[in-house]
């Protein structure tokens, strides 16, 4: 027990003897490390995006054609556009049936995991405001 107390006392003395310059340098290095980490993160993610290709709202005539231009995804500098999944009304889209269809774009990625984009395709008379 006496040995344990003497080790503890020696450690406490060493901490008390820590020079103020050492503490200042430790804090300075910590702040420089944090700043470098933030700068690296900003540099790596500066071109990241998840956006629709083409228009967000498209109007076509009944029986017209529509080719989905998809979406572009960059995450942490990697192009993930090929892994975009389209849901919503995409599978039931029929350009011969008048109506409003919503295509929901998602990607299985850490950065964009909960983020969704929506494209609205309106099938009907493109000259009128309401379908």
PDB file of C-alpha atoms in Angstrom:
ATOM      1  CA  UNK A   1       0.000   0.000   0.000  1.00  0.00           C
ATOM      2  CA  UNK A   2       2.864   2.349   0.860  1.00  0.00           C
ATOM      3  CA  UNK A   3       4.418   1.640  -2.543  1.00  0.00           C
ATOM      4  CA  UNK A   4       1.127   2.531  -4.273  1.00  0.00           C
ATOM      5  CA  UNK A   5       0.893   5.837  -2.407  1.00  0.00           C
ATOM      6  CA  UNK A   6       4.496   6.745  -3.213  1.00  0.00           C
ATOM      7  CA  UNK A   7       3.909   6.117  -6.928  1.00  0.00           C
ATOM      8  CA  UNK A   8       0.771   8.232  -6.792  1.00  0.00           C
ATOM      9  CA  UNK A   9       2.607  11.013  -4.948  1.00  0.00           C
ATOM     10  CA  UNK A  10       5.424  10.925  -7.497  1.00  0.00           C
ATOM     11  CA  UNK A  11       2.908  11.194 -10.358  1.00  0.00           C
ATOM     12  CA  UNK A  12       1.128  14.112  -8.694  1.00  0.00           C
ATOM     13  CA  UNK A  13       4.454  15.898  -8.188  1.00  0.00           C
ATOM     14  CA  UNK A  14       5.368  15.362 -11.832  1.00  0.00           C
ATOM     15  CA  UNK A  15       2.053  16.862 -12.930  1.00  0.00           C
ATOM     16  CA  UNK A  16       2.541  19.831 -10.614  1.00  0.00           C
ATOM     17  CA  UNK A  17       6.055  20.314 -11.981  1.00  0.00           C
ATOM     18  CA  UNK A  18       4.839  20.469 -15.577  1.00  0.00           C
ATOM     19  CA  UNK A  19       6.169  23.652 -17.007  1.00  0.00           C
ATOM     20  CA  UNK A  20       3.614  26.213 -18.207  1.00  0.00           C
ATOM     21  CA  UNK A  21       5.263  26.258 -21.641  1.00  0.00           C
ATOM     22  CA  UNK A  22       4.590  22.517 -21.964  1.00  0.00           C
ATOM     23  CA  UNK A  23       0.899  23.043 -21.271  1.00  0.00           C
ATOM     24  CA  UNK A  24       0.756  25.931 -23.760  1.00  0.00           C
ATOM     25  CA  UNK A  25       2.491  23.823 -26.433  1.00  0.00           C
ATOM     26  CA  UNK A  26       0.153  20.874 -25.796  1.00  0.00           C
ATOM     27  CA  UNK A  27      -2.898  23.113 -26.230  1.00  0.00           C
ATOM     28  CA  UNK A  28      -1.357  24.724 -29.314  1.00  0.00           C
ATOM     29  CA  UNK A  29      -0.672  21.333 -30.924  1.00  0.00           C
ATOM     30  CA  UNK A  30      -4.217  20.247 -30.122  1.00  0.00           C
ATOM     31  CA  UNK A  31      -5.652  23.348 -31.811  1.00  0.00           C
ATOM     32  CA  UNK A  32      -3.380  22.913 -34.851  1.00  0.00           C
ATOM     33  CA  UNK A  33      -4.484  19.270 -35.117  1.00  0.00           C
ATOM     34  CA  UNK A  34      -8.153  20.234 -34.993  1.00  0.00           C
ATOM     35  CA  UNK A  35      -7.638  22.947 -37.626  1.00  0.00           C
ATOM     36  CA  UNK A  36      -5.769  20.509 -39.893  1.00  0.00           C
ATOM     37  CA  UNK A  37      -8.558  17.942 -39.539  1.00  0.00           C
ATOM     38  CA  UNK A  38     -11.228  20.490 -40.440  1.00  0.00           C
ATOM     39  CA  UNK A  39      -9.174  21.728 -43.413  1.00  0.00           C
ATOM     40  CA  UNK A  40      -8.639  18.172 -44.675  1.00  0.00           C
ATOM     41  CA  UNK A  41     -12.361  17.427 -44.367  1.00  0.00           C
ATOM     42  CA  UNK A  42     -13.291  20.567 -46.291  1.00  0.00           C
ATOM     43  CA  UNK A  43     -10.692  19.765 -48.971  1.00  0.00           C
ATOM     44  CA  UNK A  44     -11.898  16.170 -49.416  1.00  0.00           C
ATOM     45  CA  UNK A  45     -15.603  17.092 -49.578  1.00  0.00           C
ATOM     46  CA  UNK A  46     -15.394  20.366 -51.524  1.00  0.00           C
ATOM     47  CA  UNK A  47     -16.891  18.884 -54.729  1.00  0.00           C
ATOM     48  CA  UNK A  48     -19.455  16.615 -53.079  1.00  0.00           C
ATOM     49  CA  UNK A  49     -22.998  16.916 -54.379  1.00  0.00           C
ATOM     50  CA  UNK A  50     -26.253  15.051 -54.823  1.00  0.00           C
ATOM     51  CA  UNK A  51     -28.351  16.701 -57.502  1.00  0.00           C
ATOM     52  CA  UNK A  52     -30.869  15.900 -60.194  1.00  0.00           C
ATOM     53  CA  UNK A  53     -29.773  15.885 -63.808  1.00  0.00           C
ATOM     54  CA  UNK A  54     -32.277  17.869 -65.854  1.00  0.00           C
ATOM     55  CA  UNK A  55     -35.374  19.595 -64.531  1.00  0.00           C
ATOM     56  CA  UNK A  56     -37.006  19.007 -61.160  1.00  0.00           C
ATOM     57  CA  UNK A  57     -40.486  19.212 -62.761  1.00  0.00           C
ATOM     58  CA  UNK A  58     -41.224  17.826 -66.203  1.00  0.00           C
ATOM     59  CA  UNK A  59     -44.462  18.082 -68.191  1.00  0.00           C
ATOM     60  CA  UNK A  60     -45.218  15.760 -71.076  1.00  0.00           C
ATOM     61  CA  UNK A  61     -48.274  15.173 -73.210  1.00  0.00           C
ATOM     62  CA  UNK A  62     -50.281  11.967 -72.761  1.00  0.00           C
ATOM     63  CA  UNK A  63     -48.547   9.348 -74.883  1.00  0.00           C
ATOM     64  CA  UNK A  64     -45.348  11.399 -74.987  1.00  0.00           C
ATOM     65  CA  UNK A  65     -41.976  10.055 -74.077  1.00  0.00           C
ATOM     66  CA  UNK A  66     -39.773  10.707 -71.079  1.00  0.00           C
ATOM     67  CA  UNK A  67     -36.267   9.430 -70.542  1.00  0.00           C
ATOM     68  CA  UNK A  68     -35.136   9.807 -66.941  1.00  0.00           C
ATOM     69  CA  UNK A  69     -31.828  11.713 -66.865  1.00  0.00           C
ATOM     70  CA  UNK A  70     -31.069  10.418 -63.345  1.00  0.00           C
ATOM     71  CA  UNK A  71     -28.987  12.109 -60.662  1.00  0.00           C
ATOM     72  CA  UNK A  72     -25.336  12.846 -59.963  1.00  0.00           C
ATOM     73  CA  UNK A  73     -23.745  11.912 -56.643  1.00  0.00           C
ATOM     74  CA  UNK A  74     -20.240  12.644 -55.379  1.00  0.00           C
ATOM     75  CA  UNK A  75     -19.386  11.636 -51.824  1.00  0.00           C
ATOM     76  CA  UNK A  76     -15.960  12.195 -50.286  1.00  0.00           C
ATOM     77  CA  UNK A  77     -14.539  12.674 -53.786  1.00  0.00           C
ATOM     78  CA  UNK A  78     -15.986   9.444 -55.211  1.00  0.00           C
ATOM     79  CA  UNK A  79     -18.550   9.328 -58.033  1.00  0.00           C
ATOM     80  CA  UNK A  80     -21.491   7.226 -56.807  1.00  0.00           C
ATOM     81  CA  UNK A  81     -23.903   8.164 -59.601  1.00  0.00           C
ATOM     82  CA  UNK A  82     -24.177   4.541 -60.736  1.00  0.00           C
ATOM     83  CA  UNK A  83     -25.521   3.494 -57.319  1.00  0.00           C
ATOM     84  CA  UNK A  84     -28.477   5.924 -57.259  1.00  0.00           C
ATOM     85  CA  UNK A  85     -31.759   4.125 -56.625  1.00  0.00           C
ATOM     86  CA  UNK A  86     -35.035   5.481 -58.011  1.00  0.00           C
ATOM     87  CA  UNK A  87     -38.269   4.726 -56.201  1.00  0.00           C
ATOM     88  CA  UNK A  88     -41.621   6.327 -55.657  1.00  0.00           C
ATOM     89  CA  UNK A  89     -43.796   6.218 -58.777  1.00  0.00           C
ATOM     90  CA  UNK A  90     -40.843   5.305 -61.027  1.00  0.00           C
ATOM     91  CA  UNK A  91     -41.842   1.651 -61.456  1.00  0.00           C
ATOM     92  CA  UNK A  92     -45.514   2.480 -62.108  1.00  0.00           C
ATOM     93  CA  UNK A  93     -44.815   5.393 -64.487  1.00  0.00           C
ATOM     94  CA  UNK A  94     -46.965   5.163 -67.618  1.00  0.00           C
ATOM     95  CA  UNK A  95     -46.771   8.084 -70.080  1.00  0.00           C
ATOM     96  CA  UNK A  96     -50.091   6.981 -71.599  1.00  0.00           C
ATOM     97  CA  UNK A  97     -51.951   7.566 -68.317  1.00  0.00           C
ATOM     98  CA  UNK A  98     -52.618  11.160 -67.263  1.00  0.00           C
ATOM     99  CA  UNK A  99     -51.412  11.982 -63.766  1.00  0.00           C
ATOM    100  CA  UNK A 100     -48.664  13.278 -61.515  1.00  0.00           C
ATOM    101  CA  UNK A 101     -45.740  10.944 -60.865  1.00  0.00           C
ATOM    102  CA  UNK A 102     -42.991  11.485 -58.313  1.00  0.00           C
ATOM    103  CA  UNK A 103     -39.618   9.793 -58.716  1.00  0.00           C
ATOM    104  CA  UNK A 104     -37.631   9.591 -55.451  1.00  0.00           C
ATOM    105  CA  UNK A 105     -33.837   9.348 -55.753  1.00  0.00           C
ATOM    106  CA  UNK A 106     -31.732   7.934 -52.911  1.00  0.00           C
ATOM    107  CA  UNK A 107     -28.215   6.587 -52.551  1.00  0.00           C
ATOM    108  CA  UNK A 108     -26.832   4.144 -50.001  1.00  0.00           C
ATOM    109  CA  UNK A 109     -23.992   6.266 -48.656  1.00  0.00           C
ATOM    110  CA  UNK A 110     -22.785   7.503 -45.275  1.00  0.00           C
ATOM    111  CA  UNK A 111     -22.916  11.174 -46.268  1.00  0.00           C
ATOM    112  CA  UNK A 112     -26.180  11.182 -48.244  1.00  0.00           C
ATOM    113  CA  UNK A 113     -27.955   8.339 -46.393  1.00  0.00           C
ATOM    114  CA  UNK A 114     -31.077  10.238 -45.283  1.00  0.00           C
ATOM    115  CA  UNK A 115     -31.149  12.658 -48.203  1.00  0.00           C
ATOM    116  CA  UNK A 116     -33.730  12.321 -51.006  1.00  0.00           C
ATOM    117  CA  UNK A 117     -34.325  14.148 -54.252  1.00  0.00           C
ATOM    118  CA  UNK A 118     -37.730  14.210 -55.930  1.00  0.00           C
ATOM    119  CA  UNK A 119     -38.539  14.735 -59.602  1.00  0.00           C
ATOM    120  CA  UNK A 120     -42.187  15.388 -60.523  1.00  0.00           C
ATOM    121  CA  UNK A 121     -43.335  14.179 -63.933  1.00  0.00           C
ATOM    122  CA  UNK A 122     -46.726  15.499 -64.991  1.00  0.00           C
ATOM    123  CA  UNK A 123     -48.439  13.609 -67.762  1.00  0.00           C
ATOM    124  CA  UNK A 124     -51.198  15.648 -69.347  1.00  0.00           C
ATOM    125  CA  UNK A 125     -51.768  18.727 -71.448  1.00  0.00           C
ATOM    126  CA  UNK A 126     -48.464  20.620 -71.146  1.00  0.00           C
ATOM    127  CA  UNK A 127     -50.216  23.926 -71.950  1.00  0.00           C
ATOM    128  CA  UNK A 128     -52.375  23.898 -68.804  1.00  0.00           C
ATOM    129  CA  UNK A 129     -51.252  24.580 -65.259  1.00  0.00           C
ATOM    130  CA  UNK A 130     -53.410  21.885 -63.647  1.00  0.00           C
ATOM    131  CA  UNK A 131     -53.746  18.259 -64.601  1.00  0.00           C
TER     132      UNK A 131
END
